[in-house]
Amino acid sequence: MSVVDRARRALGQVGTYVPVPFTRWIPIDEQRKAVRRLEAAGYGTTWCNEPVGGKDVFAQLAVLMEATERMTFGTGIANVWARAAQTAHGAAAVLAEAYPDRFVLGLGVGYREQAAAVGRDFGRPAGTMRAYLDAMAEPPQMPGPDASYPRIIGANGPKMMALAATTDGAFPAHQPPEFTADARRTLGPDKLLVMGLSHNADDEPAAIAAQVKAHLAAGADHVTLFPATGDDFTADVDRLVDLAPALLS
């Protein structure tokens, strides 16, 4: 079975984020309890974001994966400015070896401000990402884990989507189902397509479920929900638990 096929099976059709806001850190004990609640509610996959200069998403995932029994986790999105390419590969391979078929690496170039924060030139996004992927594939200088894992990239534009077609797939966000259909045509049938779906705190569960189904019908393999508010961790987790019956049935 290919790495993409294994990822499709592991991710399932619907997932969510650990709703940690960009503006403050949520104690890791609270995050552990949250992912256990999400797993108990039926979610098979949880994603974690990464602002540059804050937390390390690989360390965060290691803790949360240990706290759950079978949940798949993904980086959504690991930022290329946060670490060297071979370091990213080494961290991803460790997680893939420790938790077989429970890890997906999502990579993104982020924003110019994030590159500037670490003294780097943002460059052209597709070229920057291509160079990073090439560096990840270089033989390591020291022995390390050799576990395989799916690599997908954040892609909302045509150049990045074309590059995604040379990897294991793409992770666009905040796009309509028509975009999903175009993305599937660009990627072809053998690549992983994860769609990030925004929703509001007052959206009805039936409306959210309809949006998820529309993206799946348009060619997405997996749809993941972004936090509804982004600033109230407990309320966001409660809402995700409440939404689970409508989204996972």
Short mmCIF file of C-alpha atoms in Angstrom, two decimals:
data_model
loop_
_atom_site.label_atom_id
_atom_site.label_comp_id
_atom_site.label_asym_id
_atom_site.label_seq_id
_atom_site.Cartn_x
_atom_site.Cartn_y
_atom_site.Cartn_z
CA MET A 1 0.00 0.00 0.00
CA SER A 2 1.36 3.44 -0.97
CA VAL A 3 2.07 6.16 1.56
CA VAL A 4 -0.89 8.12 0.16
CA ASP A 5 -3.26 5.17 0.50
CA ARG A 6 -2.12 4.60 4.06
CA ALA A 7 -2.63 8.29 4.84
CA ARG A 8 -6.14 8.26 3.38
CA ARG A 9 -7.06 5.33 5.58
CA ALA A 10 -5.47 6.88 8.67
CA LEU A 11 -6.91 10.39 8.25
CA GLY A 12 -10.50 9.48 7.53
CA GLN A 13 -12.77 12.03 5.89
CA VAL A 14 -13.15 14.60 8.68
CA GLY A 15 -10.71 16.03 11.20
CA THR A 16 -10.16 19.10 13.29
CA TYR A 17 -7.50 21.33 14.78
CA VAL A 18 -6.36 21.55 18.35
CA PRO A 19 -7.83 25.05 18.70
CA VAL A 20 -4.76 26.71 20.22
CA PRO A 21 -4.89 30.45 19.38
CA PHE A 22 -1.92 32.32 17.94
CA THR A 23 -2.15 34.93 20.69
CA ARG A 24 -1.48 32.77 23.74
CA TRP A 25 -0.27 29.34 24.81
CA ILE A 26 -2.67 26.75 26.22
CA PRO A 27 -1.09 24.59 28.97
CA ILE A 28 -0.15 21.23 27.53
CA ASP A 29 -2.21 19.39 30.16
CA GLU A 30 -5.32 21.15 28.84
CA GLN A 31 -4.35 20.16 25.32
CA ARG A 32 -3.93 16.54 26.36
CA LYS A 33 -7.43 16.52 27.84
CA ALA A 34 -8.79 18.20 24.71
CA VAL A 35 -7.43 15.66 22.24
CA ARG A 36 -8.67 12.82 24.42
CA ARG A 37 -12.14 14.40 24.31
CA LEU A 38 -11.92 14.80 20.53
CA GLU A 39 -10.83 11.19 20.13
CA ALA A 40 -13.68 10.00 22.36
CA ALA A 41 -16.11 12.09 20.29
CA GLY A 42 -15.08 10.14 17.19
CA TYR A 43 -12.56 12.39 15.44
CA GLY A 44 -9.81 10.29 13.92
CA THR A 45 -7.42 13.12 13.06
CA THR A 46 -6.21 16.32 14.70
CA TRP A 47 -3.93 18.98 13.21
CA CYS A 48 -1.67 21.53 14.91
CA ASN A 49 -0.54 24.92 13.62
CA GLU A 50 2.87 26.56 13.98
CA PRO A 51 3.65 30.26 14.37
CA VAL A 52 7.34 31.04 13.89
CA GLY A 53 9.13 31.96 17.11
CA GLY A 54 6.60 30.29 19.38
CA LYS A 55 6.03 26.60 20.01
CA ASP A 56 7.65 23.75 18.11
CA VAL A 57 4.90 21.79 16.38
CA PHE A 58 6.83 18.48 16.36
CA ALA A 59 7.36 18.59 20.13
CA GLN A 60 3.69 19.46 20.59
CA LEU A 61 2.56 16.54 18.43
CA ALA A 62 4.85 14.10 20.25
CA VAL A 63 3.15 14.94 23.54
CA LEU A 64 -0.37 14.78 22.11
CA MET A 65 0.21 11.54 20.21
CA GLU A 66 1.37 9.92 23.42
CA ALA A 67 -1.81 11.14 25.12
CA THR A 68 -4.12 9.40 22.61
CA GLU A 69 -4.57 5.78 21.63
CA ARG A 70 -5.07 5.77 17.87
CA MET A 71 -5.64 9.34 16.68
CA THR A 72 -3.72 10.49 13.62
CA PHE A 73 -1.96 13.86 13.85
CA GLY A 74 -0.71 16.27 11.23
CA THR A 75 1.27 19.48 11.09
CA GLY A 76 -1.01 22.11 9.67
CA ILE A 77 1.22 23.74 8.77
CA ALA A 78 4.86 23.24 9.81
CA ASN A 79 6.63 26.45 8.81
CA VAL A 80 9.75 26.16 6.66
CA TRP A 81 11.30 29.16 8.45
CA ALA A 82 11.19 27.44 11.84
CA ARG A 83 13.90 24.85 11.16
CA ALA A 84 16.34 23.50 8.60
CA ALA A 85 14.91 21.07 6.06
CA GLN A 86 16.86 18.04 7.26
CA THR A 87 15.87 18.82 10.85
CA ALA A 88 12.23 18.79 9.74
CA HIS A 89 12.74 15.44 8.05
CA GLY A 90 14.46 14.01 11.13
CA ALA A 91 11.66 15.16 13.44
CA ALA A 92 8.97 13.84 11.10
CA ALA A 93 10.72 10.49 10.72
CA VAL A 94 10.98 10.08 14.50
CA LEU A 95 7.23 10.61 14.88
CA ALA A 96 6.49 8.29 11.97
CA GLU A 97 8.67 5.58 13.49
CA ALA A 98 7.21 5.99 16.98
CA TYR A 99 3.60 6.12 15.75
CA PRO A 100 3.31 4.20 12.46
CA ASP A 101 0.62 5.53 10.10
CA ARG A 102 -0.46 8.17 12.62
CA PHE A 103 1.49 11.14 11.27
CA VAL A 104 1.18 13.42 8.23
CA LEU A 105 3.64 16.23 7.52
CA GLY A 106 2.10 19.42 6.17
CA LEU A 107 4.62 22.09 5.15
CA GLY A 108 4.14 25.73 4.22
CA VAL A 109 6.12 28.85 3.39
CA GLY A 110 3.96 31.11 5.54
CA TYR A 111 4.44 34.87 5.21
CA ARG A 112 7.21 37.38 4.54
CA GLU A 113 7.09 38.56 8.16
CA GLN A 114 7.87 35.02 9.35
CA ALA A 115 10.93 34.81 7.11
CA ALA A 116 12.08 38.24 8.27
CA ALA A 117 11.67 37.19 11.91
CA VAL A 118 14.49 34.66 11.46
CA GLY A 119 16.62 36.86 9.20
CA ARG A 120 15.76 35.05 5.97
CA ASP A 121 14.75 36.21 2.49
CA PHE A 122 11.21 35.08 1.65
CA GLY A 123 11.99 34.74 -2.04
CA ARG A 124 9.47 33.25 -4.46
CA PRO A 125 7.10 30.93 -2.52
CA ALA A 126 7.12 28.00 -4.96
CA GLY A 127 10.88 28.22 -5.43
CA THR A 128 11.45 28.45 -1.68
CA MET A 129 9.31 25.38 -1.09
CA ARG A 130 10.95 23.43 -3.91
CA ALA A 131 14.40 24.12 -2.49
CA TYR A 132 13.24 23.08 0.99
CA LEU A 133 11.79 19.80 -0.31
CA ASP A 134 15.00 19.08 -2.23
CA ALA A 135 17.05 19.70 0.91
CA MET A 136 14.80 17.35 2.91
CA ALA A 137 15.60 14.60 0.42
CA GLU A 138 19.39 14.96 0.71
CA PRO A 139 21.19 12.11 2.49
CA PRO A 140 21.63 12.97 6.19
CA GLN A 141 25.11 13.59 7.57
CA MET A 142 24.42 11.40 10.60
CA PRO A 143 22.40 8.17 10.94
CA GLY A 144 18.77 8.74 11.81
CA PRO A 145 15.30 7.19 11.55
CA ASP A 146 14.26 6.03 8.10
CA ALA A 147 10.50 5.81 8.58
CA SER A 148 8.31 6.90 5.67
CA TYR A 149 5.55 9.48 6.06
CA PRO A 150 3.33 11.52 3.71
CA ARG A 151 4.49 15.03 2.83
CA ILE A 152 1.91 17.55 1.65
CA ILE A 153 2.25 21.29 1.16
CA GLY A 154 0.03 24.28 1.80
CA ALA A 155 -1.11 25.31 -1.68
CA ASN A 156 -3.67 27.97 -2.56
CA GLY A 157 -2.13 29.22 -5.82
CA PRO A 158 -1.52 27.49 -9.16
CA LYS A 159 2.29 27.36 -8.88
CA MET A 160 2.22 25.83 -5.41
CA MET A 161 -0.51 23.40 -6.45
CA ALA A 162 1.59 22.29 -9.42
CA LEU A 163 4.50 21.73 -7.02
CA ALA A 164 2.19 19.79 -4.69
CA ALA A 165 1.53 17.40 -7.55
CA THR A 166 5.20 16.35 -7.29
CA THR A 167 4.83 15.58 -3.56
CA ASP A 168 2.28 13.40 -1.77
CA GLY A 169 -0.39 16.07 -2.01
CA ALA A 170 -1.76 19.46 -1.03
CA PHE A 171 -3.39 21.25 1.90
CA PRO A 172 -5.33 24.31 0.69
CA ALA A 173 -7.47 26.35 3.08
CA HIS A 174 -10.40 28.78 3.08
CA GLN A 175 -11.50 27.80 -0.42
CA PRO A 176 -14.87 26.85 -1.98
CA PRO A 177 -15.69 23.38 -3.38
CA GLU A 178 -15.00 24.65 -6.90
CA PHE A 179 -11.39 25.17 -5.89
CA THR A 180 -11.30 21.64 -4.51
CA ALA A 181 -12.45 20.25 -7.85
CA ASP A 182 -9.75 22.22 -9.70
CA ALA A 183 -7.14 21.08 -7.20
CA ARG A 184 -8.10 17.45 -7.72
CA ARG A 185 -7.75 17.85 -11.48
CA THR A 186 -4.27 19.33 -11.02
CA LEU A 187 -3.14 16.71 -8.51
CA GLY A 188 -4.67 13.72 -10.25
CA PRO A 189 -6.21 10.74 -8.46
CA ASP A 190 -3.11 9.45 -6.69
CA LYS A 191 -2.31 12.43 -4.47
CA LEU A 192 -3.66 13.37 -1.07
CA LEU A 193 -5.96 16.41 -0.93
CA VAL A 194 -6.68 17.87 2.50
CA MET A 195 -9.00 20.88 2.66
CA GLY A 196 -9.05 23.33 5.57
CA LEU A 197 -12.61 24.54 6.23
CA SER A 198 -13.44 27.73 8.12
CA HIS A 199 -16.68 28.04 10.05
CA ASN A 200 -18.26 30.46 12.49
CA ALA A 201 -19.35 29.81 16.05
CA ASP A 202 -22.99 30.40 15.13
CA ASP A 203 -23.06 28.20 11.99
CA GLU A 204 -25.66 25.43 12.14
CA PRO A 205 -24.23 21.83 12.24
CA ALA A 206 -26.27 20.89 9.16
CA ALA A 207 -24.71 23.74 7.18
CA ILE A 208 -21.18 22.78 8.23
CA ALA A 209 -21.85 19.12 7.41
CA ALA A 210 -23.13 20.17 3.98
CA GLN A 211 -19.92 22.12 3.31
CA VAL A 212 -17.82 19.13 4.34
CA LYS A 213 -19.80 16.84 2.02
CA ALA A 214 -19.47 19.32 -0.84
CA HIS A 215 -15.67 19.34 -0.55
CA LEU A 216 -15.54 15.55 -0.33
CA ALA A 217 -17.79 15.25 -3.39
CA ALA A 218 -15.52 17.68 -5.25
CA GLY A 219 -12.49 15.46 -4.67
CA ALA A 220 -11.10 16.12 -1.20
CA ASP A 221 -9.82 13.08 0.68
CA HIS A 222 -10.07 14.80 4.06
CA VAL A 223 -11.66 18.00 5.37
CA THR A 224 -10.47 19.54 8.62
CA LEU A 225 -12.23 22.24 10.62
CA PHE A 226 -10.44 25.38 11.70
CA PRO A 227 -11.32 26.74 15.17
CA ALA A 228 -14.55 28.71 15.14
CA THR A 229 -13.36 31.55 17.39
CA GLY A 230 -9.63 31.04 17.87
CA ASP A 231 -9.52 32.75 21.27
CA ASP A 232 -11.57 30.60 23.65
CA PHE A 233 -9.96 27.18 23.87
CA THR A 234 -12.57 25.52 26.07
CA ALA A 235 -15.48 26.85 24.03
CA ASP A 236 -13.86 25.73 20.78
CA VAL A 237 -13.28 22.21 22.07
CA ASP A 238 -16.83 22.02 23.42
CA ARG A 239 -18.20 23.08 20.05
CA LEU A 240 -16.13 20.52 18.15
CA VAL A 241 -17.40 17.78 20.45
CA ASP A 242 -20.96 18.98 19.89
CA LEU A 243 -20.47 19.01 16.11
CA ALA A 244 -19.07 15.50 15.95
CA PRO A 245 -22.38 13.57 15.54
CA ALA A 246 -23.41 15.66 12.53
CA LEU A 247 -19.98 15.60 10.89
CA LEU A 248 -18.98 12.00 11.51
CA SER A 249 -22.26 10.18 10.83
#
